[in-house]
Short mmCIF file of C-alpha atoms and ligand atoms in Angstrom, two decimals:
data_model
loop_
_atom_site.label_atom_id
_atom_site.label_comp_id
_atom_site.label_asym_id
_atom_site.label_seq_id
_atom_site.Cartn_x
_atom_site.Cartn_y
_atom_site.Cartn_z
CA UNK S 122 81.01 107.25 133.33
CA UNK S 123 81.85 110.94 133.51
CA UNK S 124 79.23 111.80 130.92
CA UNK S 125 81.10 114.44 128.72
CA UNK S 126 78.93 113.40 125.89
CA UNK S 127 75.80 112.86 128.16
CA UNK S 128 72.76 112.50 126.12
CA UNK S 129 74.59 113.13 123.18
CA UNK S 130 74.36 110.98 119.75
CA UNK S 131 78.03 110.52 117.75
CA UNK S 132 78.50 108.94 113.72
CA UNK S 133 81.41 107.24 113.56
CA UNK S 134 82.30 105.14 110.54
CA UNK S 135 85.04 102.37 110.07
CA UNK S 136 83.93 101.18 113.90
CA UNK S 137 84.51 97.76 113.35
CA UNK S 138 87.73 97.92 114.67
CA UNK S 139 90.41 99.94 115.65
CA UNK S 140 90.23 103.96 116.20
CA UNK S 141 86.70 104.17 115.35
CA UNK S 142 85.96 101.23 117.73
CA UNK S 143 87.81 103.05 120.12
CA UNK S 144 85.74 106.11 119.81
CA UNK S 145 82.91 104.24 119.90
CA UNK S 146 83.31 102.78 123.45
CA UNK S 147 85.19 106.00 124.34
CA UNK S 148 82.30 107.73 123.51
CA UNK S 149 80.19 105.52 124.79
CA UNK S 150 82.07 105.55 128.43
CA UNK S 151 81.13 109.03 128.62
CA UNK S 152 77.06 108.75 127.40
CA UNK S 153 76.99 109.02 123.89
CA UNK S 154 74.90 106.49 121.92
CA UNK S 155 76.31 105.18 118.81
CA UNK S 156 75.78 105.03 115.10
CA UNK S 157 78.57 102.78 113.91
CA UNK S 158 78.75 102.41 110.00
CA UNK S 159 81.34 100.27 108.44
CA UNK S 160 82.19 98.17 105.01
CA UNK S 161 82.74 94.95 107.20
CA UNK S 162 84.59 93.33 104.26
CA UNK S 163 87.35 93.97 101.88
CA UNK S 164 88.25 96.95 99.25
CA UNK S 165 89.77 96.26 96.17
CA UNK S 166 93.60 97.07 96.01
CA UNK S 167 94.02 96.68 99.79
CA UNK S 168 96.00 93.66 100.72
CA UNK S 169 95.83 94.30 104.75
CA UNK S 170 93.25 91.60 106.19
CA UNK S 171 89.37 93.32 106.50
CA UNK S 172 87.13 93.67 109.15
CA UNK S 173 84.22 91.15 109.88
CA UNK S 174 80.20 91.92 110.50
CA UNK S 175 81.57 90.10 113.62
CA UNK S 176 83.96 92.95 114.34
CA UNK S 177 81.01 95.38 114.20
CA UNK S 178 79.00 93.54 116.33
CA UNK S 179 81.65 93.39 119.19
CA UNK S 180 81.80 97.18 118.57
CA UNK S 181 77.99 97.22 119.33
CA UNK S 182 78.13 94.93 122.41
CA UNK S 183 81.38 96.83 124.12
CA UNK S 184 79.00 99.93 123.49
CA UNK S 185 75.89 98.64 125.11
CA UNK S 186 78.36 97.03 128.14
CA UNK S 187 79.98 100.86 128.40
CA UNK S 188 75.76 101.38 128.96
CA UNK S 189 74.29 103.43 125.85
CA UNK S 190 72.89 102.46 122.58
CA UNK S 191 74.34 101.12 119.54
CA UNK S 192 73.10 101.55 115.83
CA UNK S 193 75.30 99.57 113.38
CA UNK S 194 74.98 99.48 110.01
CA UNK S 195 77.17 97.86 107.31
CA UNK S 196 77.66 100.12 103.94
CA UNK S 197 80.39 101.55 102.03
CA UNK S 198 81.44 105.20 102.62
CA UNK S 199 81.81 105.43 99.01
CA UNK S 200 78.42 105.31 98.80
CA UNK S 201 77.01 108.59 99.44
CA UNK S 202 73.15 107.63 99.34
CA UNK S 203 74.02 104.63 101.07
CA UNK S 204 75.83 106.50 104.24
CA UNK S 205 72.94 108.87 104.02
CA UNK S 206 70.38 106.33 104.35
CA UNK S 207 72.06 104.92 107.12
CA UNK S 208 72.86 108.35 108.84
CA UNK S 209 69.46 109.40 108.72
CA UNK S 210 68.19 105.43 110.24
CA UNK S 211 70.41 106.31 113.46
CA UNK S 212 69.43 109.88 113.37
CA UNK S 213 65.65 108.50 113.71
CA UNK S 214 66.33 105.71 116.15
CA UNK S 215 68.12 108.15 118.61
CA UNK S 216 66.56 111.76 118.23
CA UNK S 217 69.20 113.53 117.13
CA UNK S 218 72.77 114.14 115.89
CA UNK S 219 75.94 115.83 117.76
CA UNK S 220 78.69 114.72 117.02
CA UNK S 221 80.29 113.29 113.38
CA UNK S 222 83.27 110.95 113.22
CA UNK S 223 84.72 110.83 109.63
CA UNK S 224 87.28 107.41 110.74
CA UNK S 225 87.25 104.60 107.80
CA UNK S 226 90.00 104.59 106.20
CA UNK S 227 92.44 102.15 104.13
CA UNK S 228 96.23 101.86 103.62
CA UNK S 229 98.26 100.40 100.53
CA UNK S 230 101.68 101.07 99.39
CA UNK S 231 103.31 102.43 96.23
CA UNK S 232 106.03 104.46 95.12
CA UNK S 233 104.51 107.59 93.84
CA UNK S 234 105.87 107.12 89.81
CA UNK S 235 104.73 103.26 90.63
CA UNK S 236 101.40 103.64 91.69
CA UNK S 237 98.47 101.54 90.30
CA UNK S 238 95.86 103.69 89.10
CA UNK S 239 93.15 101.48 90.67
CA UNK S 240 94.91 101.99 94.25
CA UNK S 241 95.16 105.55 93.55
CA UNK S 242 91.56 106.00 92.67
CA UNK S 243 90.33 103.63 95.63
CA UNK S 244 92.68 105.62 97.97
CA UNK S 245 91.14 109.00 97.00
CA UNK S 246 87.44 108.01 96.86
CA UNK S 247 87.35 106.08 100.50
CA UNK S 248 90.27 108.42 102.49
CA UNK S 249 89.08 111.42 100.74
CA UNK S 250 85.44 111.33 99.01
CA UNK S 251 84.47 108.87 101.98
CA UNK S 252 84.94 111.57 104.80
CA UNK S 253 83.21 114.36 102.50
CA UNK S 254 80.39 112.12 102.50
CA UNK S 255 80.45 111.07 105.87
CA UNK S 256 80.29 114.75 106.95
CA UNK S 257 77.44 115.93 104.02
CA UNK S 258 75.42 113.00 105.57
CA UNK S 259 76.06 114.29 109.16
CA UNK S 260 75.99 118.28 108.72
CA UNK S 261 71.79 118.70 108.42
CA UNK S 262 71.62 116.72 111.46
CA UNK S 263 74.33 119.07 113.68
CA UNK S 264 72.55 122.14 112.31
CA UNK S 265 69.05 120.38 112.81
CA UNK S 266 70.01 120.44 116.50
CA UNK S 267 71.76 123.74 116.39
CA UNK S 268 75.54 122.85 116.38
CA UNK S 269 78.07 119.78 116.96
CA UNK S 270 81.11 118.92 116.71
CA UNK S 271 83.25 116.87 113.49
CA UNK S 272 86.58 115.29 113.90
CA UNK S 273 88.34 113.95 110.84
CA UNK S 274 90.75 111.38 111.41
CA UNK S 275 93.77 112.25 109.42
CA UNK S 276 97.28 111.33 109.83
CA UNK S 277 101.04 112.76 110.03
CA UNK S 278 100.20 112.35 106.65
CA UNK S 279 98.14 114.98 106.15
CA UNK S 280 101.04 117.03 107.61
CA UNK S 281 103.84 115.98 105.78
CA UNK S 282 104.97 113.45 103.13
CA UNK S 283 106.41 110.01 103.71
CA UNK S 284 107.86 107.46 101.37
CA UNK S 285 105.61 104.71 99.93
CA UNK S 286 102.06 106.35 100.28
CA UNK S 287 101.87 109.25 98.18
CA UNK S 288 98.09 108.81 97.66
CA UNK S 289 97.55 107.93 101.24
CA UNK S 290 99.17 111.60 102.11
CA UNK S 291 97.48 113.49 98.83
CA UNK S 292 94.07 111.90 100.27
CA UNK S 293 94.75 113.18 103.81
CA UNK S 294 95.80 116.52 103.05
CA UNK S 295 92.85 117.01 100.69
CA UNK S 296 91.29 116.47 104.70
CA UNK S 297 92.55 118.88 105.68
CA UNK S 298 91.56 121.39 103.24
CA UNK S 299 87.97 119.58 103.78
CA UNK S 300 88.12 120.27 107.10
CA UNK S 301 89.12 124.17 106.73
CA UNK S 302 86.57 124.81 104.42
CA UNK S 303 83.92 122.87 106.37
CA UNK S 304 84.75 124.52 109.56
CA UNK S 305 84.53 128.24 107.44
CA UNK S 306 80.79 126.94 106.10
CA UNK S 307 79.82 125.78 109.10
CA UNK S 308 80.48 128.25 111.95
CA UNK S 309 77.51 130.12 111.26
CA UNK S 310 75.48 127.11 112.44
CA UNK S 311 77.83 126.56 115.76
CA UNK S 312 79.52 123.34 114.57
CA UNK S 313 83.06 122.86 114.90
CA UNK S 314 85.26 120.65 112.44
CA UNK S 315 88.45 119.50 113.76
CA UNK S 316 91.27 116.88 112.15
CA UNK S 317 93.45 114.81 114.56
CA UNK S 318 96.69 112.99 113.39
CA UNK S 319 97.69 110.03 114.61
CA UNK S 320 101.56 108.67 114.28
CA UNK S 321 101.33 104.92 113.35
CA UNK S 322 98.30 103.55 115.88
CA UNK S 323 98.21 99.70 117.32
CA UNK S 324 95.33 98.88 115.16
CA UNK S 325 95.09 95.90 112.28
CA UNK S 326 95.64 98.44 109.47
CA UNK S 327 99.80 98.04 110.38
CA UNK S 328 100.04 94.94 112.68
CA UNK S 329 99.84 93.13 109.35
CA UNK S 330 102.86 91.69 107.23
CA UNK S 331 102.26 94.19 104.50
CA UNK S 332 102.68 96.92 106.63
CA UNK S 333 105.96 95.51 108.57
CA UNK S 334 107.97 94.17 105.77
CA UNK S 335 107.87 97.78 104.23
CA UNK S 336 109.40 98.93 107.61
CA UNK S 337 111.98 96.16 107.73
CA UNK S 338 112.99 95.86 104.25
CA UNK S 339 116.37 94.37 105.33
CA UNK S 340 115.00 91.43 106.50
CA UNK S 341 113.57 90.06 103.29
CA UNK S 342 110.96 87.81 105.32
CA UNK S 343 107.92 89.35 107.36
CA UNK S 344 109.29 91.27 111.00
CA UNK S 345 108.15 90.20 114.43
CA UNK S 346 106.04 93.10 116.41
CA UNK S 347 109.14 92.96 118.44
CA UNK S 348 111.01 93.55 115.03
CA UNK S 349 108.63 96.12 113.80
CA UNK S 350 108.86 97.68 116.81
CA UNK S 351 112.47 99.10 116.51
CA UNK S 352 111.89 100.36 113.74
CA UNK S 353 108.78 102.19 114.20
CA UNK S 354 110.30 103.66 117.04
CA UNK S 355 112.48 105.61 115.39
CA UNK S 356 109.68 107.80 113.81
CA UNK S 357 108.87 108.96 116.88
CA UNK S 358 110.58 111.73 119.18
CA UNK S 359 108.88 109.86 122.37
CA UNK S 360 110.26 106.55 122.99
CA UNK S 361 107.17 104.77 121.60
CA UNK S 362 106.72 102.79 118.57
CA UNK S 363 103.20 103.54 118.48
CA UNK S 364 100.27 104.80 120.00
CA UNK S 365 96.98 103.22 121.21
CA UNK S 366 93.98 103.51 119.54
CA UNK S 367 92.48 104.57 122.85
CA UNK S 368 94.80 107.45 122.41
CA UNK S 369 93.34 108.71 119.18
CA UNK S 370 89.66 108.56 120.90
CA UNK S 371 90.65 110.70 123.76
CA UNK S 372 91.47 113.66 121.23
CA UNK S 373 88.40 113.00 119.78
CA UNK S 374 86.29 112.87 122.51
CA UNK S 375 88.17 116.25 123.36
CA UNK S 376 87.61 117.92 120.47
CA UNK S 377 83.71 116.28 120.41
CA UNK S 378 83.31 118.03 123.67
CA UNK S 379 82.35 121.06 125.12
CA UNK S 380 85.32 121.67 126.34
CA UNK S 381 86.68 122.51 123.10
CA UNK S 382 83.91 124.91 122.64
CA UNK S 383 86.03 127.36 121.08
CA UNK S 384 88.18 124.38 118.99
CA UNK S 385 87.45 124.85 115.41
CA UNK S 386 89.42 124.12 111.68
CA UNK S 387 92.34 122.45 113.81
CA UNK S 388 95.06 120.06 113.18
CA UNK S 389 95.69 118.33 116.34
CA UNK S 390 98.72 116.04 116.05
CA UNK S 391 98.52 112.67 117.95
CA UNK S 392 101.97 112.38 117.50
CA UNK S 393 104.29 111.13 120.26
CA UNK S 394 106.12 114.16 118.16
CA UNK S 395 106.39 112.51 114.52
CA UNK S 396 106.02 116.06 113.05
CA UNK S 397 108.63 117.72 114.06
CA UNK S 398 111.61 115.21 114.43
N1 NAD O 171 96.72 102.70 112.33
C1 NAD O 171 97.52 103.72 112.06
O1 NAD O 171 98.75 103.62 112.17
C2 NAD O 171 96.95 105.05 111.60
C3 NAD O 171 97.78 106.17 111.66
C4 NAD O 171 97.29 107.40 111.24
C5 NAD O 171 95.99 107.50 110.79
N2 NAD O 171 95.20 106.40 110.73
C6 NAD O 171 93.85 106.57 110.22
O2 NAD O 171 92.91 106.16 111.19
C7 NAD O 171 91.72 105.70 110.55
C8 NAD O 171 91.33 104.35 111.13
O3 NAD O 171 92.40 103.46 110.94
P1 NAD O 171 92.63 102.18 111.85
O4 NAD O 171 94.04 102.18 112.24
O5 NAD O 171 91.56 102.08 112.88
O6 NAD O 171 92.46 101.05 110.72
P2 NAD O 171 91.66 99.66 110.70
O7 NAD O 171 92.00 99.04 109.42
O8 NAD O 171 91.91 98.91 111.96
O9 NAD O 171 90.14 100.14 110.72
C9 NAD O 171 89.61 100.86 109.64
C10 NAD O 171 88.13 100.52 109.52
O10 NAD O 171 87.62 101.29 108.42
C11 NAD O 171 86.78 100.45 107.67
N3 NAD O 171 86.69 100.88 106.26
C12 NAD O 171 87.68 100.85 105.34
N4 NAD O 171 87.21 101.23 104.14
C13 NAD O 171 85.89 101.52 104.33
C14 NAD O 171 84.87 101.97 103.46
N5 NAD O 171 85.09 102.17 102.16
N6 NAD O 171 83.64 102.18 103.98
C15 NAD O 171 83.40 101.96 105.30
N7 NAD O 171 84.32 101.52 106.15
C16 NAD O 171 85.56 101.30 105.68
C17 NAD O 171 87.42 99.07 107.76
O11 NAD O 171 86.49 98.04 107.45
C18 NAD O 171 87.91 99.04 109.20
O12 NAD O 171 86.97 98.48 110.08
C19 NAD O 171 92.01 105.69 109.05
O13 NAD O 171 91.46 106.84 108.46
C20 NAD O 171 93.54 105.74 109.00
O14 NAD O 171 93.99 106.34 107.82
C21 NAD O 171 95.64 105.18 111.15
#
């Protein structure tokens, strides 16, 4: 343990699994303890398979093996009170708040004309509404404790369209303005509100069938990784299919850190260079 986040507390939501579990052992590696809030369980209109109470809990026990504290709790970050409730439960158990994580997040596809209004809705109210939430439950805590750090975790989404998930990339540019704005409203009280964007990340949200037959549509049956692979590749400018989710934490932790002291209303691309091919 280096301890960059020594003695410091971090929120992260969707830590179940994938980037925010990442974070959270990341995190964790370097001192932080833990609240880790997820849904544990499926939302309507996504067909990708959901996370597990048992997911969370192997969150919580790579945590306490990394050697800090985890509080889990499962709610819905639609649920404003709900993520409040459980916010301010972590906030009590460990002392204090530093650092936010707005990281739950779901994926389904559409064309944009196409779209079912249900997905659309869902889409906006957990990739959008969720992080707002996430970050009005964290923000009296930071400025309780007299600053912090937020990372949102977007997507080259919120940097540029792509075919097939208009409301995905509406929702994650609407982060970004969230973020701005936050980061304007909140530099009088020293916090610091950041967005990373990942390219596509090794996590369950697209090692799934859903995710890989839109990829391969000439194959009319469900790709092998190996199958997916090539073609993910060829989003990239580095000669990577994807990135780890391990990847996505270190930016965070980065940006969560001192060392980004003077790191505010950023877009840090995670990108292997997505952006700008
Ligand atoms: N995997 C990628 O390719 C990729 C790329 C760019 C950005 N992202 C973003 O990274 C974030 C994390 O994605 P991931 O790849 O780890 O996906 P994942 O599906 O592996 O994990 C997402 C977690 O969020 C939780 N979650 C979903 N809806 C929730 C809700 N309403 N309330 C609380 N928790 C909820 C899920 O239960 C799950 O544990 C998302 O915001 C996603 O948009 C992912």
């Amino acid at each position: 343990m280096s301890g960059r986040l020594q003695g410091k507390v971090a929120l992260i939501t969707g830590a179940a699994r994938g980037i925010g579990r990442a974070q959270a052992v990341r995190f964790a590696q370097e001192g932080a303890d833990i609240v880790a809030l997820d849904v544990c369980g499926p939302v309507e209109t996504v067909i990708i398979p959901p996370s597990s109470p048992a997911d969370l809990d192997q969150t919580a026990a790579l945590v306490t093996e990394a050697g800090t504290r985890a509080h889990i709790e499962i709610v819905d970050v639609r649920d404003l009170a709900g993520v409040q409730a459980a916010t301010d439960r972590g906030v009590e158990r460990f002392g204090g708040l530093d650092v936010v994580c707005a990281t739950a997040g779901i994926t389904s596809r559409g064309a944009a004309l196409e779209l079912d209004e249900d997905a659309w809705r869902t889409m906006l109210e957990v990739n959008l509404t969720g992080v707002w939430h996430t970050c009005r439950a964290g923000a009296p805590h930071l400025i309780a404790r007299g600053g912090g750090a937020m990372v949102l975790t977007n997507s080259i989404a919120g940097l540029r369209g792509l075919v097939g998930v208009a409301h995905y990339a509406a929702a994650k540019h609407g982060v970004v303005g969230l973020m701005r704005s936050l980061a304007n409203e909140l530099a009088p009280h020293n916090v610091r509100v950041n967005c990373v964007h990942p390219t596509n990340v090794d996590t369950p949200m697209i090692q799934n069938d859903a995710v890989r037959c839109a990829f391969r549509p000439d194959l009319n049956r469900a790709p092998t990784r190996t199958e997916f692979a090539e073609a993910a590749r060829n989003m990239n400018m580095l000669a990577v299919p994807w990135i780890d989710a391990v990847d996505v934490a270190n930016a965070a932790l980065f940006l969560a850190s001192d060392e980004a002291r003077y790191i505010t209303a950023a877009t840090l691309p995670i990108d292997a260079g997505a952006t700008q091919l």
